[in-house]
Tab-separated table of C-alpha atoms in Angstrom:
chain	number	residue	atom	x	y	z
H	406	ASP	CA	4.127	-4.244	-5.227
H	407	ALA	CA	6.325	-2.044	-3.071
H	408	GLY	CA	4.720	0.930	-1.401
H	409	VAL	CA	6.259	4.376	-1.049
H	410	THR	CA	9.819	4.034	0.204
H	411	GLN	CA	11.773	6.770	1.950
H	412	SER	CA	15.382	6.979	3.004
H	413	PRO	CA	16.928	7.342	5.424
H	414	THR	CA	14.453	6.406	8.171
H	415	HIS	CA	16.251	8.428	10.816
H	416	LEU	CA	18.750	11.263	10.619
H	417	ILE	CA	20.508	13.513	13.110
H	418	LYS	CA	21.991	16.779	11.870
H	419	THR	CA	23.574	19.850	13.417
H	420	ARG	CA	22.168	23.357	13.071
H	421	GLY	CA	23.362	25.026	9.899
H	422	GLN	CA	23.934	21.778	8.038
H	423	HIS	CA	22.214	20.620	4.866
H	424	VAL	CA	20.069	17.497	4.478
H	425	THR	CA	18.728	15.497	1.525
H	426	LEU	CA	15.781	13.149	1.928
H	427	ARG	CA	14.784	10.650	-0.741
H	428	CYS	CA	11.514	9.115	-1.859
H	429	SER	CA	10.511	6.450	-4.366
H	430	PRO	CA	6.817	6.464	-5.292
H	431	ILE	CA	4.603	3.474	-5.910
H	432	SER	CA	5.235	1.948	-9.324
H	433	GLY	CA	3.024	3.672	-11.887
H	434	HIS	CA	2.527	6.799	-9.783
H	435	LYS	CA	3.796	10.005	-11.343
H	436	SER	CA	3.169	12.496	-8.563
H	437	VAL	CA	5.144	12.948	-5.362
H	438	SER	CA	4.290	15.293	-2.507
H	439	TRP	CA	6.286	16.178	0.586
H	440	TYR	CA	4.838	16.927	4.022
H	441	GLN	CA	6.333	17.972	7.341
H	442	GLN	CA	4.786	16.571	10.498
H	443	VAL	CA	5.765	18.115	13.789
H	444	LEU	CA	5.094	16.006	16.868
H	445	GLY	CA	1.453	16.177	17.920
H	446	GLN	CA	0.189	17.808	14.730
H	447	GLY	CA	-1.128	16.807	11.342
H	448	PRO	CA	1.149	16.826	8.279
H	449	GLN	CA	1.791	20.190	6.607
H	450	PHE	CA	2.183	20.414	2.834
H	451	ILE	CA	5.617	21.418	1.523
H	452	PHE	CA	5.758	20.585	-2.204
H	453	GLN	CA	4.087	18.607	-4.931
H	454	TYR	CA	5.762	17.437	-8.128
H	455	TYR	CA	4.158	15.874	-11.171
H	456	GLU	CA	6.048	14.788	-14.272
H	457	LYS	CA	9.172	16.485	-12.883
H	458	GLU	CA	7.476	19.860	-12.552
H	459	GLU	CA	6.567	21.661	-9.349
H	460	ARG	CA	2.777	21.824	-9.104
H	461	GLY	CA	2.360	23.235	-5.636
H	462	ARG	CA	4.331	24.826	-2.833
H	463	GLY	CA	3.343	25.265	0.789
H	464	ASN	CA	4.234	28.058	3.169
H	465	PHE	CA	7.845	27.052	3.782
H	466	PRO	CA	11.015	29.176	3.464
H	467	ASP	CA	13.332	29.040	0.461
H	468	ARG	CA	15.681	26.850	2.473
H	469	PHE	CA	13.385	24.028	1.423
H	470	SER	CA	13.677	22.784	-2.146
H	471	ALA	CA	12.821	19.615	-4.017
H	472	ARG	CA	13.062	17.970	-7.363
H	473	GLN	CA	11.663	14.967	-9.189
H	474	PHE	CA	13.695	12.703	-11.436
H	475	PRO	CA	12.745	11.008	-14.732
H	476	ASN	CA	11.994	7.771	-12.848
H	477	TYR	CA	9.540	9.813	-10.671
H	478	SER	CA	11.615	9.484	-7.513
H	479	SER	CA	12.138	12.688	-5.582
H	480	GLU	CA	14.505	14.478	-3.248
H	481	LEU	CA	13.718	17.050	-0.591
H	482	ASN	CA	16.598	19.347	0.331
H	483	VAL	CA	16.762	21.575	3.369
H	484	ASN	CA	19.603	24.072	3.791
H	485	ALA	CA	20.833	25.911	6.887
H	486	LEU	CA	18.956	23.605	9.254
H	487	LEU	CA	17.245	25.098	12.276
H	488	LEU	CA	16.177	23.342	15.458
H	489	GLY	CA	12.577	23.893	14.380
H	490	ASP	CA	13.120	21.761	11.294
H	491	SER	CA	13.109	18.681	13.514
H	492	ALA	CA	10.100	16.672	12.370
H	493	LEU	CA	8.872	13.598	10.539
H	494	TYR	CA	9.127	14.242	6.791
H	495	LEU	CA	6.588	12.314	4.803
H	496	CYS	CA	6.477	11.566	1.122
H	497	ALA	CA	3.189	10.737	-0.570
H	498	SER	CA	2.656	9.373	-4.051
H	499	SER	CA	-0.440	9.504	-6.192
H	500	ARG	CA	-1.242	8.369	-9.679
H	501	THR	CA	-1.678	11.726	-11.355
H	502	GLY	CA	-1.563	14.380	-8.668
H	503	PHE	CA	-4.787	15.946	-9.831
H	504	ARG	CA	-8.074	16.007	-7.956
H	505	ASP	CA	-9.827	12.793	-7.162
H	506	THR	CA	-6.684	10.793	-6.662
H	507	GLU	CA	-5.653	9.079	-3.470
H	508	ALA	CA	-2.343	9.860	-1.806
H	509	PHE	CA	-0.332	7.034	-0.219
H	510	PHE	CA	2.357	7.847	2.329
H	511	GLY	CA	5.738	6.356	3.056
H	512	GLN	CA	6.953	5.565	6.563
H	513	GLY	CA	8.701	8.932	6.792
H	514	THR	CA	12.159	10.189	7.667
H	515	ARG	CA	12.593	11.304	11.257
H	516	LEU	CA	14.945	14.320	11.199
H	517	THR	CA	16.426	15.572	14.439
H	518	VAL	CA	18.386	18.832	14.396
H	519	VAL	CA	20.667	19.408	17.374
I	566	GLY	CA	-4.451	29.307	5.559
I	567	GLN	CA	-7.117	26.684	5.368
I	568	GLN	CA	-7.684	24.664	8.499
I	569	LEU	CA	-9.628	21.606	9.402
I	570	ASN	CA	-11.095	21.346	12.871
I	571	GLN	CA	-11.037	17.734	13.944
I	572	SER	CA	-12.802	16.507	17.052
I	573	PRO	CA	-12.484	15.066	19.524
I	574	GLN	CA	-8.739	15.449	20.063
I	575	SER	CA	-8.645	12.221	22.040
I	576	MET	CA	-10.956	9.363	22.950
I	577	PHE	CA	-10.715	6.705	25.643
I	578	ILE	CA	-13.135	3.856	25.065
I	579	GLN	CA	-13.766	0.251	25.997
I	580	GLU	CA	-13.115	-2.518	23.536
I	581	GLY	CA	-16.255	-3.266	21.561
I	582	GLU	CA	-17.617	0.277	21.672
I	583	ASP	CA	-18.421	2.311	18.594
I	584	VAL	CA	-16.376	5.428	17.804
I	585	SER	CA	-17.306	8.600	15.981
I	586	MET	CA	-15.077	11.502	14.987
I	587	ASN	CA	-15.537	14.416	12.609
I	588	CYS	CA	-13.885	17.225	10.734
I	589	THR	CA	-15.281	20.611	9.846
I	590	SER	CA	-13.991	23.490	7.779
I	591	SER	CA	-14.988	26.968	6.698
I	592	SER	CA	-13.856	26.066	3.165
I	593	ILE	CA	-15.475	23.788	0.615
I	594	PHE	CA	-13.479	20.647	-0.101
I	595	ASN	CA	-13.418	18.551	-3.242
I	596	THR	CA	-12.183	15.367	-1.642
I	597	TRP	CA	-12.080	14.025	1.901
I	598	LEU	CA	-9.630	11.350	2.995
I	599	TRP	CA	-9.308	9.558	6.320
I	600	TYR	CA	-5.944	8.215	7.488
I	601	LYS	CA	-4.692	6.223	10.485
I	602	GLN	CA	-1.178	6.719	11.796
I	603	ASP	CA	0.674	4.440	14.202
I	604	PRO	CA	3.674	5.722	16.208
I	605	GLY	CA	6.766	6.155	14.044
I	606	GLU	CA	4.907	5.289	10.851
I	607	GLY	CA	3.408	7.210	7.966
I	608	PRO	CA	-0.361	7.704	7.643
I	609	VAL	CA	-2.258	4.803	6.085
I	610	LEU	CA	-5.229	5.615	3.868
I	611	LEU	CA	-8.499	4.203	5.223
I	612	ILE	CA	-11.263	5.747	3.142
I	613	ALA	CA	-11.512	8.279	0.292
I	614	LEU	CA	-14.663	10.311	-0.447
I	615	TYR	CA	-15.239	12.227	-3.667
I	616	LYS	CA	-18.874	13.359	-3.777
I	617	ALA	CA	-21.017	15.393	-1.423
I	618	GLY	CA	-23.303	13.073	0.510
I	619	GLU	CA	-21.210	10.012	-0.326
I	620	LEU	CA	-21.222	7.288	2.339
I	621	THR	CA	-18.428	4.726	2.065
I	622	SER	CA	-17.528	1.707	4.183
I	623	ASN	CA	-14.314	-0.228	4.629
I	624	GLY	CA	-14.977	-3.164	6.944
I	625	ARG	CA	-15.940	-1.759	10.339
I	626	LEU	CA	-15.184	1.784	9.177
I	627	THR	CA	-17.769	4.098	7.642
I	628	ALA	CA	-17.155	7.649	6.467
I	629	GLN	CA	-19.387	10.306	4.941
I	630	PHE	CA	-18.740	13.398	2.849
I	631	GLY	CA	-21.023	16.133	4.201
I	632	ILE	CA	-23.607	17.579	1.841
I	633	THR	CA	-22.282	21.107	2.412
I	634	ARG	CA	-18.813	19.826	1.383
I	635	LYS	CA	-17.426	21.443	4.520
I	636	ASP	CA	-17.424	18.436	6.806
I	637	SER	CA	-16.889	14.704	7.072
I	638	PHE	CA	-17.216	12.062	9.753
I	639	LEU	CA	-15.682	8.668	10.430
I	640	ASN	CA	-17.329	5.909	12.432
I	641	ILE	CA	-15.652	2.766	13.724
I	642	SER	CA	-17.945	0.013	14.899
I	643	ALA	CA	-17.132	-2.632	17.525
I	644	SER	CA	-13.644	-1.310	18.248
I	645	ILE	CA	-10.748	-3.748	18.730
I	646	PRO	CA	-7.259	-3.210	20.197
I	647	SER	CA	-5.607	-2.751	16.784
I	648	ASP	CA	-7.796	0.317	16.185
I	649	VAL	CA	-5.561	2.225	18.607
I	650	GLY	CA	-3.734	5.068	16.908
I	651	ILE	CA	-4.169	8.587	15.602
I	652	TYR	CA	-6.820	9.242	12.991
I	653	PHE	CA	-6.476	12.180	10.609
I	654	CYS	CA	-8.939	13.702	8.237
I	655	ALA	CA	-7.566	15.418	5.150
I	656	GLY	CA	-9.294	17.547	2.565
I	657	GLN	CA	-8.398	18.655	-0.906
I	658	LEU	CA	-9.600	22.054	-2.054
I	659	GLU	CA	-11.054	22.720	-5.492
I	660	GLY	CA	-8.208	23.324	-7.928
I	661	ALA	CA	-5.509	22.727	-5.329
I	662	GLN	CA	-2.961	19.939	-5.277
I	663	LYS	CA	-2.230	19.780	-1.581
I	664	LEU	CA	-4.017	17.985	1.228
I	665	VAL	CA	-4.997	19.955	4.316
I	666	PHE	CA	-4.932	17.835	7.472
I	667	GLY	CA	-6.831	18.030	10.726
I	668	GLN	CA	-5.032	17.934	14.062
I	669	GLY	CA	-5.821	14.279	14.584
I	670	THR	CA	-7.931	12.203	16.994
I	671	ARG	CA	-5.960	9.939	19.319
I	672	LEU	CA	-7.894	6.752	20.036
I	673	THR	CA	-7.076	4.688	23.113
I	674	ILE	CA	-8.897	1.427	23.836
I	675	ASN	CA	-9.162	-0.201	27.239
I	676	PRO	CA	-9.400	-3.995	26.938
């Protein structure tokens, strides 16, 4: 079975631009979470979606938004990019998204803002 | 916000040595997870712990969920070169959906 897949793997954008990152969860998993990982630090929670509804939001500005589709895939959108948005963006899928479930990560999308 | 204090930040060991790292928090966690991350890759789940006091092994890896629910440790026995990488602990708070990650422990092994 395929694991969590993310696209693109690498992306370079200019300040002020918009970016869309995509994630396909493991087959059978209904929850997708997004994390931002700045170099040298642990991942920071951005959003969680379960059954197409937002279930959690981290401490990120409104420039960050996400959605989940009927097939459980997800998109993360970031508007008005800043240099500080440069990071590895990770998508994690879990079976239900509730407690006592394990989260599996994709390989990430490396976003560089110049 | 909630934070996990992971230590040590880095370790330099000889191949074959045992390794121990831990995470502590001021908050009570429901679940503890340990991940390994290689450069340019996403974290890979190593061990998941769900009950206070639980001790779980995965090959040469052993992890424990502290009885106070505020800490966890990971041991690696007889380290080998492929153990090199960054190890992260992650906790899930009661009633919360998100994982809170530690800062990571970078493991370097001298052959």
